[in-house]
Amino acid sequence: GLSRITVPDMSSSEIQDSERQSIDVDIVCVGLGPATGGFLTTLSRGLLRDDGTPEIASKVMPGMPLQVACYERADDIGFGVSGIATRARSLKESHPDLNAAEISLAAEITSEKVVYLLDPVGASRRSTTLRIADKIIKAFKWLPFFDAEALELPYIPPFLRKEGGFVFSIGQLMQWVGADLMSTGTVVVWPGTPVSGPLIQGEDVVGVRLVDQGVDKDGSPAAGYMPGMDIRAALTVVGDGPVGVVGHQLDEHFGLPEGNHQSEWAVGAKVVIDLPDDVKLEPGTIFHSFGFPEPEIFGFLYAHTESTVSAGIFVPSWFKNPTRTSYRYLQHWMMHPYFWRYLEGGRLRSWGAKSLQELSLIH
Protein backbone atom coordinates (compact mmCIF):
# COMPACT_ATOMS: atom_id res chain seq x y z
CA GLY A 1 0.00 0.00 0.00
CA LEU A 2 0.92 3.66 0.08
CA SER A 3 1.53 5.64 3.23
CA ARG A 4 2.99 8.93 4.36
CA ILE A 5 5.65 8.36 7.03
CA THR A 6 7.91 10.76 8.87
CA VAL A 7 11.41 9.58 9.72
CA PRO A 8 12.77 11.67 12.63
CA ASP A 9 16.43 12.53 13.03
CA MET A 10 17.40 11.92 9.43
CA SER A 11 20.18 13.96 7.83
CA SER A 12 19.49 17.33 6.24
CA SER A 13 19.85 15.79 2.77
CA GLU A 14 16.87 13.49 3.39
CA ILE A 15 14.12 14.00 0.83
CA GLN A 16 11.01 15.64 2.28
CA ASP A 17 8.08 13.31 2.89
CA SER A 18 6.43 12.05 -0.26
CA GLU A 19 4.20 9.20 -1.22
CA ARG A 20 6.23 6.06 -0.69
CA GLN A 21 5.46 2.43 -1.14
CA SER A 22 5.36 0.54 2.14
CA ILE A 23 5.40 -3.20 2.78
CA ASP A 24 5.01 -5.10 6.02
CA VAL A 25 7.17 -7.98 7.19
CA ASP A 26 7.58 -9.58 10.60
CA ILE A 27 11.37 -9.15 10.91
CA VAL A 28 13.66 -6.89 8.89
CA CYS A 29 17.46 -7.04 9.09
CA VAL A 30 20.03 -4.50 7.91
CA GLY A 31 23.42 -5.83 6.76
CA LEU A 32 24.32 -9.46 6.13
CA GLY A 33 27.59 -9.91 7.99
CA PRO A 34 28.63 -12.77 10.30
CA ALA A 35 26.48 -11.53 13.21
CA THR A 36 23.28 -11.19 11.18
CA GLY A 37 24.09 -14.40 9.31
CA GLY A 38 24.32 -16.27 12.62
CA PHE A 39 21.05 -14.76 13.85
CA LEU A 40 19.19 -15.64 10.67
CA THR A 41 20.62 -19.16 10.53
CA THR A 42 19.40 -19.91 14.06
CA LEU A 43 16.08 -18.19 13.40
CA SER A 44 15.40 -19.99 10.11
CA ARG A 45 15.71 -23.39 11.75
CA GLY A 46 12.90 -22.65 14.16
CA LEU A 47 10.36 -21.24 11.72
CA LEU A 48 8.93 -24.50 10.31
CA ARG A 49 7.81 -27.76 11.87
CA ASP A 50 8.91 -31.09 10.42
CA ASP A 51 5.66 -31.29 8.43
CA GLY A 52 6.33 -27.87 6.84
CA THR A 53 3.68 -25.96 8.77
CA PRO A 54 4.64 -22.70 10.50
CA GLU A 55 6.06 -22.96 14.00
CA ILE A 56 5.16 -19.29 14.48
CA ALA A 57 2.42 -17.73 12.37
CA SER A 58 3.08 -14.48 10.55
CA LYS A 59 1.21 -11.39 11.74
CA VAL A 60 1.35 -9.77 8.30
CA MET A 61 0.55 -12.86 6.25
CA PRO A 62 -1.77 -15.13 8.28
CA GLY A 63 -1.26 -18.85 7.84
CA MET A 64 2.33 -18.38 6.62
CA PRO A 65 5.64 -18.59 8.55
CA LEU A 66 7.23 -15.39 9.83
CA GLN A 67 8.13 -13.10 6.93
CA VAL A 68 11.84 -12.27 7.24
CA ALA A 69 13.79 -9.91 4.94
CA CYS A 70 17.43 -8.79 5.04
CA TYR A 71 18.81 -5.82 3.10
CA GLU A 72 22.52 -5.68 2.26
CA ARG A 73 24.24 -2.56 0.88
CA ALA A 74 26.96 -4.41 -1.06
CA ASP A 75 26.27 -5.62 -4.60
CA ASP A 76 26.83 -9.22 -3.57
CA ILE A 77 26.28 -11.23 -0.40
CA GLY A 78 29.96 -12.11 -0.05
CA PHE A 79 32.30 -9.12 -0.13
CA GLY A 80 35.53 -7.87 1.40
CA VAL A 81 39.00 -9.36 1.65
CA SER A 82 39.03 -10.30 5.32
CA GLY A 83 40.69 -13.58 6.20
CA ILE A 84 40.03 -15.08 9.59
CA ALA A 85 41.35 -17.94 11.70
CA THR A 86 38.81 -19.01 14.29
CA ARG A 87 37.90 -21.85 16.61
CA ALA A 88 34.46 -21.54 15.01
CA ARG A 89 32.64 -22.66 18.15
CA SER A 90 29.39 -20.83 17.37
CA LEU A 91 29.60 -21.76 13.69
CA LYS A 92 29.92 -25.43 14.60
CA GLU A 93 26.89 -25.13 16.88
CA SER A 94 24.86 -23.63 14.04
CA HIS A 95 26.22 -26.12 11.49
CA PRO A 96 27.05 -29.38 13.32
CA ASP A 97 27.97 -31.09 10.03
CA LEU A 98 30.17 -28.23 8.84
CA ASN A 99 32.55 -29.36 6.10
CA ALA A 100 35.27 -26.90 5.11
CA ALA A 101 35.45 -28.49 1.65
CA GLU A 102 32.01 -27.01 0.88
CA ILE A 103 33.25 -23.44 1.36
CA SER A 104 35.64 -21.77 -1.05
CA LEU A 105 38.98 -20.76 0.53
CA ALA A 106 38.15 -22.56 3.79
CA ALA A 107 40.46 -25.07 5.47
CA GLU A 108 40.83 -26.80 8.79
CA ILE A 109 43.74 -25.35 10.76
CA THR A 110 46.70 -27.72 10.51
CA SER A 111 49.52 -25.74 12.15
CA GLU A 112 50.06 -22.39 13.83
CA LYS A 113 53.05 -20.38 14.93
CA VAL A 114 53.66 -17.18 16.88
CA VAL A 115 56.66 -15.32 15.51
CA TYR A 116 58.64 -12.43 16.99
CA LEU A 117 60.04 -10.42 14.08
CA LEU A 118 63.38 -8.72 14.55
CA ASP A 119 64.16 -5.48 12.74
CA PRO A 120 66.33 -6.47 9.75
CA VAL A 121 66.82 -2.89 8.46
CA GLY A 122 67.03 -0.77 11.61
CA ALA A 123 63.95 1.33 10.76
CA SER A 124 61.72 0.35 13.68
CA ARG A 125 61.15 2.85 16.51
CA ARG A 126 62.27 0.45 19.24
CA SER A 127 62.98 1.43 22.80
CA THR A 128 66.52 1.12 24.17
CA THR A 129 65.46 -1.86 26.28
CA LEU A 130 64.00 -3.66 23.28
CA ARG A 131 67.08 -2.97 21.14
CA ILE A 132 69.24 -4.56 23.84
CA ALA A 133 66.88 -7.54 23.98
CA ASP A 134 67.07 -7.91 20.20
CA LYS A 135 70.87 -8.00 20.31
CA ILE A 136 70.73 -10.76 22.93
CA ILE A 137 68.26 -12.74 20.79
CA LYS A 138 70.47 -12.37 17.70
CA ALA A 139 73.38 -13.84 19.66
CA PHE A 140 71.48 -17.15 19.59
CA LYS A 141 70.84 -17.30 15.84
CA TRP A 142 72.24 -20.83 15.79
CA LEU A 143 69.25 -22.16 17.75
CA PRO A 144 66.68 -24.17 15.73
CA PHE A 145 63.74 -21.84 16.48
CA PHE A 146 65.56 -18.80 15.03
CA ASP A 147 64.76 -18.39 11.34
CA ALA A 148 65.05 -15.56 8.79
CA GLU A 149 65.48 -12.69 11.27
CA ALA A 150 62.63 -14.03 13.41
CA LEU A 151 62.17 -16.02 16.58
CA GLU A 152 59.49 -18.72 16.52
CA LEU A 153 58.00 -18.92 19.99
CA PRO A 154 57.65 -22.41 21.51
CA TYR A 155 54.41 -21.37 23.23
CA ILE A 156 51.12 -20.04 21.83
CA PRO A 157 49.06 -17.92 24.27
CA PRO A 158 45.55 -19.32 24.82
CA PHE A 159 43.83 -16.24 23.34
CA LEU A 160 45.69 -16.80 20.05
CA ARG A 161 45.43 -20.58 19.90
CA LYS A 162 43.02 -21.74 17.19
CA GLU A 163 43.55 -25.49 17.42
CA GLY A 164 40.63 -27.42 15.96
CA GLY A 165 39.33 -24.36 14.12
CA PHE A 166 39.16 -23.16 10.54
CA VAL A 167 40.65 -20.59 8.19
CA PHE A 168 38.00 -18.68 6.24
CA SER A 169 37.58 -15.89 3.76
CA ILE A 170 34.78 -13.83 5.31
CA GLY A 171 33.43 -13.01 1.84
CA GLN A 172 33.31 -16.65 0.73
CA LEU A 173 31.93 -17.77 4.10
CA MET A 174 29.09 -15.25 3.86
CA GLN A 175 28.27 -16.40 0.33
CA TRP A 176 27.92 -19.92 1.69
CA VAL A 177 25.85 -18.76 4.68
CA GLY A 178 23.63 -16.61 2.42
CA ALA A 179 23.03 -19.47 -0.02
CA ASP A 180 22.21 -21.79 2.89
CA LEU A 181 19.75 -19.25 4.29
CA MET A 182 17.92 -18.69 1.02
CA SER A 183 17.73 -22.43 0.37
CA THR A 184 15.50 -22.75 3.44
CA GLY A 185 12.82 -20.62 1.77
CA THR A 186 12.18 -18.82 5.06
CA VAL A 187 14.49 -15.80 4.62
CA VAL A 188 14.72 -13.34 1.72
CA VAL A 189 18.08 -11.57 1.24
CA TRP A 190 18.31 -8.47 -0.97
CA PRO A 191 21.91 -7.54 -1.92
CA GLY A 192 22.60 -4.22 -3.58
CA THR A 193 19.78 -2.62 -1.57
CA PRO A 194 21.10 0.03 0.83
CA VAL A 195 19.04 1.32 3.74
CA SER A 196 19.03 5.06 4.42
CA GLY A 197 17.83 4.96 8.01
CA PRO A 198 15.44 3.58 10.61
CA LEU A 199 11.73 4.33 10.79
CA ILE A 200 11.10 5.81 14.24
CA GLN A 201 7.65 6.53 15.63
CA GLY A 202 7.80 8.03 19.09
CA GLU A 203 10.33 5.88 20.92
CA ASP A 204 9.75 2.79 18.80
CA VAL A 205 11.70 1.53 15.79
CA VAL A 206 9.06 0.26 13.38
CA GLY A 207 11.23 -0.66 10.40
CA VAL A 208 13.65 0.88 7.92
CA ARG A 209 13.58 3.10 4.86
CA LEU A 210 15.47 2.13 1.71
CA VAL A 211 17.66 4.67 -0.08
CA ASP A 212 15.99 7.07 -2.53
CA GLN A 213 16.90 6.36 -6.15
CA GLY A 214 17.50 9.01 -8.83
CA VAL A 215 18.82 11.86 -6.68
CA ASP A 216 21.61 14.32 -7.39
CA LYS A 217 24.76 14.74 -5.32
CA ASP A 218 22.89 16.98 -2.86
CA GLY A 219 20.18 14.38 -2.33
CA SER A 220 17.55 16.34 -4.24
CA PRO A 221 15.21 14.57 -6.71
CA ALA A 222 16.60 14.31 -10.23
CA ALA A 223 15.56 12.53 -13.41
CA GLY A 224 14.20 9.08 -12.65
CA TYR A 225 13.62 9.88 -8.97
CA MET A 226 12.03 7.04 -7.01
CA PRO A 227 11.39 7.35 -3.26
CA GLY A 228 12.91 4.57 -1.19
CA MET A 229 10.43 2.02 0.05
CA ASP A 230 9.49 1.80 3.73
CA ILE A 231 9.80 -1.66 5.24
CA ARG A 232 7.68 -1.94 8.37
CA ALA A 233 8.39 -4.71 10.87
CA ALA A 234 7.62 -5.71 14.44
CA LEU A 235 11.33 -6.45 14.94
CA THR A 236 14.24 -4.58 13.34
CA VAL A 237 17.69 -6.17 13.60
CA VAL A 238 20.62 -3.88 12.78
CA GLY A 239 24.00 -5.35 11.87
CA ASP A 240 25.41 -2.80 9.46
CA GLY A 241 28.94 -2.60 10.85
CA PRO A 242 30.88 -0.41 13.29
CA VAL A 243 30.07 2.83 11.46
CA GLY A 244 26.84 1.75 9.78
CA VAL A 245 24.34 4.39 8.69
CA VAL A 246 21.40 2.86 10.55
CA GLY A 247 23.31 2.02 13.72
CA HIS A 248 24.76 5.53 13.83
CA GLN A 249 21.31 7.13 13.59
CA LEU A 250 19.90 4.85 16.28
CA ASP A 251 22.79 5.76 18.57
CA GLU A 252 22.17 9.46 17.99
CA HIS A 253 18.45 9.11 18.69
CA PHE A 254 18.40 6.68 21.61
CA GLY A 255 22.00 6.71 22.87
CA LEU A 256 23.75 3.67 24.28
CA PRO A 257 23.64 2.45 27.90
CA GLU A 258 26.55 3.67 29.99
CA GLY A 259 29.69 1.62 29.44
CA ASN A 260 28.77 0.41 25.95
CA HIS A 261 30.39 3.13 23.86
CA GLN A 262 33.46 2.08 21.90
CA SER A 263 35.80 4.93 21.03
CA GLU A 264 39.06 3.09 20.30
CA TRP A 265 39.46 1.37 16.98
CA ALA A 266 42.36 -0.45 15.40
CA VAL A 267 42.94 -0.50 11.65
CA GLY A 268 43.26 -3.83 9.90
CA ALA A 269 45.05 -3.60 6.53
CA LYS A 270 45.18 -6.80 4.52
CA VAL A 271 45.89 -8.41 1.15
CA VAL A 272 45.00 -11.65 -0.62
CA ILE A 273 47.91 -13.11 -2.60
CA ASP A 274 48.43 -16.02 -4.98
CA LEU A 275 51.84 -17.43 -4.06
CA PRO A 276 54.57 -17.96 -6.69
CA ASP A 277 54.40 -21.27 -8.53
CA ASP A 278 57.41 -22.66 -6.67
CA VAL A 279 56.01 -21.82 -3.19
CA LYS A 280 53.44 -24.03 -1.45
CA LEU A 281 52.00 -23.83 2.05
CA GLU A 282 49.87 -26.51 3.63
CA PRO A 283 46.21 -25.31 3.72
CA GLY A 284 45.30 -24.30 7.25
CA THR A 285 48.79 -23.03 8.12
CA ILE A 286 48.59 -19.82 10.17
CA PHE A 287 51.19 -17.37 11.48
CA HIS A 288 50.76 -14.68 14.15
CA SER A 289 53.54 -12.09 14.32
CA PHE A 290 54.62 -9.11 16.40
CA GLY A 291 57.72 -6.93 16.73
CA PHE A 292 57.99 -5.48 13.19
CA PRO A 293 57.58 -3.04 11.50
CA GLU A 294 56.93 -1.60 14.96
CA PRO A 295 56.74 -3.49 18.28
CA GLU A 296 53.09 -2.46 18.70
CA ILE A 297 51.93 -3.83 15.33
CA PHE A 298 50.58 -7.36 15.03
CA GLY A 299 50.55 -9.35 11.79
CA PHE A 300 48.99 -12.51 10.42
CA LEU A 301 49.28 -14.85 7.45
CA TYR A 302 46.69 -17.57 6.76
CA ALA A 303 46.97 -20.24 4.06
CA HIS A 304 43.50 -20.84 2.59
CA THR A 305 44.82 -23.20 -0.07
CA GLU A 306 48.37 -24.32 -0.82
CA SER A 307 48.78 -21.31 -3.12
CA THR A 308 46.39 -18.61 -1.80
CA VAL A 309 46.99 -16.70 1.42
CA SER A 310 45.53 -13.72 3.22
CA ALA A 311 47.99 -11.54 5.10
CA GLY A 312 47.80 -8.31 7.02
CA ILE A 313 48.51 -6.21 10.07
CA PHE A 314 46.64 -4.57 12.95
CA VAL A 315 47.62 -0.99 13.79
CA PRO A 316 46.30 0.09 17.24
CA SER A 317 44.47 3.38 17.72
CA TRP A 318 46.98 4.67 20.26
CA PHE A 319 49.93 4.19 17.91
CA LYS A 320 50.84 7.55 16.37
CA ASN A 321 53.29 8.13 13.56
CA PRO A 322 52.64 11.08 11.22
CA THR A 323 55.09 9.86 8.56
CA ARG A 324 53.83 6.35 7.81
CA THR A 325 50.43 5.02 6.80
CA SER A 326 48.89 1.64 7.55
CA TYR A 327 49.50 0.50 3.98
CA ARG A 328 53.14 1.56 4.16
CA TYR A 329 53.50 -0.47 7.33
CA LEU A 330 51.81 -3.39 5.58
CA GLN A 331 54.43 -3.21 2.81
CA HIS A 332 57.26 -3.16 5.37
CA TRP A 333 55.73 -6.16 7.16
CA MET A 334 55.27 -8.17 3.94
CA MET A 335 58.90 -7.60 3.00
CA HIS A 336 60.31 -8.91 6.27
CA PRO A 337 62.57 -11.86 5.33
CA TYR A 338 60.44 -14.32 7.32
CA PHE A 339 57.37 -13.69 5.13
CA TRP A 340 58.94 -12.30 1.95
CA ARG A 341 60.43 -15.73 1.15
CA TYR A 342 56.83 -16.91 0.66
CA LEU A 343 55.35 -13.77 -0.91
CA GLU A 344 58.05 -12.49 -3.28
CA GLY A 345 56.90 -12.93 -6.86
CA GLY A 346 53.29 -13.62 -5.87
CA ARG A 347 50.24 -12.07 -7.50
CA LEU A 348 48.09 -9.60 -5.60
CA ARG A 349 44.42 -10.55 -5.91
CA SER A 350 42.76 -7.95 -3.67
CA TRP A 351 43.44 -5.61 -0.78
CA GLY A 352 41.55 -3.47 1.69
CA ALA A 353 41.27 -2.14 5.23
CA LYS A 354 38.69 -2.19 8.01
CA SER A 355 38.12 -0.68 11.42
CA LEU A 356 38.22 -3.14 14.31
CA GLN A 357 37.21 -2.85 17.92
CA GLU A 358 40.50 -3.26 19.79
CA LEU A 359 38.89 -5.46 22.47
CA SER A 360 37.88 -7.91 19.75
CA LEU A 361 41.54 -8.53 18.96
CA ILE A 362 42.11 -10.28 22.27
CA HIS A 363 38.75 -12.02 22.80
XYZ file of C-alpha atoms in Angstrom:
363
model
C 0.000 0.000 0.000
C 0.915 3.655 0.082
C 1.533 5.640 3.228
C 2.994 8.931 4.359
C 5.650 8.356 7.032
C 7.914 10.757 8.869
C 11.410 9.582 9.725
C 12.772 11.673 12.634
C 16.430 12.528 13.031
C 17.403 11.917 9.425
C 20.185 13.958 7.830
C 19.492 17.327 6.241
C 19.848 15.790 2.769
C 16.870 13.486 3.387
C 14.117 14.003 0.833
C 11.013 15.644 2.281
C 8.084 13.309 2.889
C 6.429 12.051 -0.259
C 4.196 9.195 -1.218
C 6.233 6.062 -0.693
C 5.455 2.428 -1.139
C 5.359 0.542 2.140
C 5.404 -3.196 2.780
C 5.008 -5.103 6.021
C 7.172 -7.983 7.193
C 7.584 -9.585 10.598
C 11.370 -9.153 10.907
C 13.659 -6.889 8.894
C 17.462 -7.036 9.087
C 20.027 -4.501 7.915
C 23.419 -5.826 6.757
C 24.320 -9.462 6.132
C 27.585 -9.912 7.991
C 28.634 -12.769 10.301
C 26.484 -11.532 13.210
C 23.282 -11.191 11.175
C 24.090 -14.401 9.314
C 24.319 -16.274 12.621
C 21.053 -14.759 13.852
C 19.190 -15.637 10.665
C 20.623 -19.160 10.532
C 19.400 -19.908 14.057
C 16.077 -18.194 13.405
C 15.395 -19.990 10.112
C 15.710 -23.395 11.749
C 12.900 -22.654 14.160
C 10.357 -21.244 11.716
C 8.934 -24.496 10.312
C 7.811 -27.763 11.867
C 8.905 -31.094 10.417
C 5.658 -31.285 8.428
C 6.326 -27.871 6.839
C 3.683 -25.960 8.770
C 4.639 -22.696 10.497
C 6.055 -22.958 13.996
C 5.159 -19.286 14.477
C 2.416 -17.728 12.371
C 3.075 -14.485 10.550
C 1.211 -11.395 11.743
C 1.355 -9.769 8.296
C 0.547 -12.857 6.247
C -1.771 -15.126 8.284
C -1.256 -18.847 7.840
C 2.328 -18.384 6.616
C 5.644 -18.590 8.553
C 7.229 -15.388 9.833
C 8.126 -13.102 6.928
C 11.836 -12.272 7.240
C 13.787 -9.912 4.944
C 17.431 -8.788 5.041
C 18.814 -5.821 3.102
C 22.519 -5.676 2.258
C 24.235 -2.564 0.881
C 26.957 -4.406 -1.061
C 26.266 -5.616 -4.602
C 26.832 -9.224 -3.568
C 26.283 -11.230 -0.403
C 29.964 -12.110 -0.050
C 32.296 -9.122 -0.126
C 35.530 -7.874 1.404
C 38.996 -9.364 1.653
C 39.025 -10.302 5.324
C 40.692 -13.576 6.200
C 40.027 -15.085 9.591
C 41.351 -17.937 11.703
C 38.811 -19.005 14.293
C 37.903 -21.853 16.605
C 34.459 -21.537 15.015
C 32.643 -22.659 18.155
C 29.394 -20.829 17.367
C 29.596 -21.760 13.687
C 29.921 -25.425 14.603
C 26.890 -25.131 16.880
C 24.860 -23.626 14.040
C 26.220 -26.116 11.485
C 27.047 -29.377 13.319
C 27.966 -31.086 10.033
C 30.173 -28.225 8.843
C 32.545 -29.356 6.098
C 35.270 -26.901 5.107
C 35.451 -28.494 1.648
C 32.006 -27.011 0.876
C 33.249 -23.444 1.358
C 35.638 -21.767 -1.051
C 38.984 -20.759 0.528
C 38.147 -22.564 3.787
C 40.465 -25.074 5.468
C 40.830 -26.799 8.789
C 43.745 -25.350 10.760
C 46.695 -27.716 10.508
C 49.518 -25.741 12.146
C 50.056 -22.389 13.827
C 53.053 -20.377 14.930
C 53.655 -17.177 16.878
C 56.660 -15.318 15.514
C 58.639 -12.429 16.993
C 60.044 -10.423 14.077
C 63.376 -8.718 14.555
C 64.160 -5.482 12.738
C 66.331 -6.465 9.752
C 66.815 -2.893 8.464
C 67.028 -0.767 11.612
C 63.954 1.325 10.764
C 61.725 0.350 13.681
C 61.147 2.847 16.506
C 62.273 0.447 19.236
C 62.983 1.434 22.799
C 66.519 1.122 24.169
C 65.461 -1.859 26.283
C 63.999 -3.661 23.281
C 67.077 -2.966 21.142
C 69.239 -4.557 23.836
C 66.877 -7.538 23.979
C 67.075 -7.915 20.198
C 70.868 -8.004 20.310
C 70.732 -10.758 22.927
C 68.257 -12.740 20.785
C 70.471 -12.369 17.696
C 73.381 -13.836 19.658
C 71.483 -17.148 19.592
C 70.841 -17.301 15.842
C 72.238 -20.831 15.790
C 69.246 -22.159 17.751
C 66.680 -24.168 15.734
C 63.745 -21.845 16.480
C 65.565 -18.795 15.027
C 64.757 -18.390 11.340
C 65.047 -15.556 8.793
C 65.477 -12.687 11.272
C 62.632 -14.031 13.411
C 62.168 -16.016 16.584
C 59.493 -18.722 16.520
C 57.995 -18.923 19.989
C 57.648 -22.406 21.512
C 54.409 -21.365 23.233
C 51.121 -20.038 21.830
C 49.064 -17.921 24.273
C 45.549 -19.321 24.817
C 43.827 -16.244 23.336
C 45.693 -16.801 20.051
C 45.427 -20.578 19.901
C 43.025 -21.737 17.188
C 43.551 -25.488 17.421
C 40.630 -27.416 15.963
C 39.325 -24.358 14.123
C 39.164 -23.161 10.539
C 40.648 -20.586 8.189
C 38.003 -18.680 6.243
C 37.582 -15.889 3.764
C 34.776 -13.826 5.310
C 33.428 -13.007 1.845
C 33.312 -16.654 0.728
C 31.933 -17.772 4.098
C 29.089 -15.247 3.857
C 28.273 -16.395 0.325
C 27.916 -19.915 1.686
C 25.848 -18.760 4.675
C 23.630 -16.614 2.422
C 23.030 -19.475 -0.016
C 22.205 -21.790 2.888
C 19.751 -19.249 4.288
C 17.924 -18.687 1.024
C 17.732 -22.428 0.370
C 15.501 -22.745 3.435
C 12.821 -20.619 1.769
C 12.182 -18.818 5.058
C 14.490 -15.798 4.615
C 14.723 -13.341 1.718
C 18.075 -11.574 1.239
C 18.311 -8.474 -0.969
C 21.911 -7.543 -1.915
C 22.600 -4.216 -3.584
C 19.775 -2.624 -1.573
C 21.100 0.032 0.835
C 19.039 1.316 3.742
C 19.027 5.061 4.425
C 17.828 4.957 8.012
C 15.437 3.581 10.611
C 11.732 4.333 10.792
C 11.100 5.805 14.239
C 7.655 6.533 15.630
C 7.802 8.034 19.092
C 10.330 5.884 20.919
C 9.748 2.786 18.799
C 11.703 1.526 15.791
C 9.058 0.256 13.377
C 11.229 -0.662 10.400
C 13.650 0.884 7.925
C 13.582 3.096 4.857
C 15.474 2.132 1.709
C 17.662 4.673 -0.083
C 15.988 7.066 -2.533
C 16.901 6.362 -6.152
C 17.504 9.007 -8.834
C 18.825 11.856 -6.684
C 21.607 14.317 -7.385
C 24.763 14.744 -5.320
C 22.894 16.981 -2.860
C 20.181 14.379 -2.326
C 17.551 16.337 -4.245
C 15.208 14.565 -6.714
C 16.598 14.305 -10.232
C 15.556 12.525 -13.406
C 14.204 9.077 -12.647
C 13.615 9.883 -8.974
C 12.032 7.042 -7.007
C 11.391 7.347 -3.264
C 12.911 4.574 -1.189
C 10.433 2.016 0.052
C 9.492 1.803 3.730
C 9.804 -1.656 5.236
C 7.680 -1.939 8.366
C 8.385 -4.710 10.866
C 7.619 -5.710 14.436
C 11.328 -6.446 14.938
C 14.237 -4.583 13.336
C 17.688 -6.173 13.596
C 20.619 -3.882 12.777
C 23.997 -5.354 11.873
C 25.409 -2.796 9.455
C 28.938 -2.597 10.849
C 30.884 -0.413 13.291
C 30.067 2.835 11.459
C 26.844 1.752 9.776
C 24.344 4.388 8.686
C 21.403 2.862 10.555
C 23.311 2.018 13.721
C 24.764 5.526 13.834
C 21.310 7.129 13.592
C 19.898 4.848 16.283
C 22.793 5.763 18.567
C 22.173 9.459 17.988
C 18.450 9.111 18.687
C 18.401 6.675 21.612
C 21.996 6.714 22.870
C 23.747 3.673 24.283
C 23.638 2.447 27.898
C 26.549 3.674 29.993
C 29.688 1.623 29.443
C 28.771 0.415 25.951
C 30.389 3.133 23.863
C 33.459 2.083 21.905
C 35.801 4.927 21.027
C 39.062 3.092 20.296
C 39.463 1.366 16.976
C 42.358 -0.445 15.402
C 42.943 -0.501 11.648
C 43.259 -3.828 9.898
C 45.052 -3.600 6.530
C 45.177 -6.798 4.518
C 45.887 -8.411 1.154
C 45.002 -11.654 -0.617
C 47.912 -13.113 -2.602
C 48.426 -16.018 -4.977
C 51.836 -17.427 -4.064
C 54.568 -17.959 -6.688
C 54.402 -21.275 -8.526
C 57.413 -22.658 -6.665
C 56.007 -21.825 -3.188
C 53.444 -24.026 -1.450
C 51.995 -23.834 2.052
C 49.871 -26.509 3.631
C 46.212 -25.314 3.719
C 45.304 -24.298 7.248
C 48.787 -23.027 8.120
C 48.589 -19.824 10.167
C 51.186 -17.374 11.483
C 50.761 -14.682 14.149
C 53.541 -12.092 14.321
C 54.623 -9.110 16.401
C 57.719 -6.930 16.727
C 57.988 -5.484 13.189
C 57.580 -3.043 11.497
C 56.927 -1.602 14.962
C 56.739 -3.493 18.279
C 53.086 -2.460 18.704
C 51.926 -3.827 15.330
C 50.577 -7.364 15.032
C 50.546 -9.346 11.795
C 48.986 -12.510 10.418
C 49.278 -14.852 7.454
C 46.692 -17.573 6.763
C 46.966 -20.240 4.059
C 43.499 -20.839 2.586
C 44.824 -23.205 -0.072
C 48.372 -24.315 -0.820
C 48.777 -21.313 -3.120
C 46.392 -18.614 -1.802
C 46.994 -16.703 1.423
C 45.531 -13.720 3.218
C 47.989 -11.537 5.103
C 47.800 -8.313 7.017
C 48.513 -6.206 10.071
C 46.641 -4.571 12.954
C 47.617 -0.993 13.794
C 46.298 0.087 17.239
C 44.474 3.381 17.717
C 46.978 4.670 20.260
C 49.935 4.192 17.912
C 50.836 7.553 16.373
C 53.292 8.127 13.564
C 52.639 11.082 11.220
C 55.087 9.858 8.564
C 53.834 6.348 7.808
C 50.432 5.021 6.803
C 48.891 1.642 7.548
C 49.497 0.496 3.983
C 53.137 1.562 4.157
C 53.500 -0.472 7.326
C 51.812 -3.387 5.580
C 54.427 -3.212 2.815
C 57.257 -3.164 5.370
C 55.726 -6.161 7.161
C 55.273 -8.174 3.943
C 58.904 -7.595 3.002
C 60.305 -8.906 6.274
C 62.571 -11.856 5.334
C 60.444 -14.317 7.318
C 57.366 -13.692 5.130
C 58.941 -12.299 1.951
C 60.425 -15.728 1.152
C 56.832 -16.913 0.656
C 55.353 -13.769 -0.910
C 58.054 -12.485 -3.275
C 56.903 -12.934 -6.862
C 53.293 -13.623 -5.868
C 50.243 -12.068 -7.504
C 48.088 -9.602 -5.598
C 44.420 -10.553 -5.910
C 42.761 -7.951 -3.672
C 43.436 -5.605 -0.785
C 41.548 -3.466 1.688
C 41.269 -2.142 5.227
C 38.687 -2.195 8.005
C 38.121 -0.680 11.419
C 38.222 -3.144 14.314
C 37.214 -2.854 17.920
C 40.497 -3.262 19.795
C 38.894 -5.455 22.467
C 37.876 -7.905 19.746
C 41.542 -8.529 18.956
C 42.107 -10.284 22.275
C 38.751 -12.017 22.798
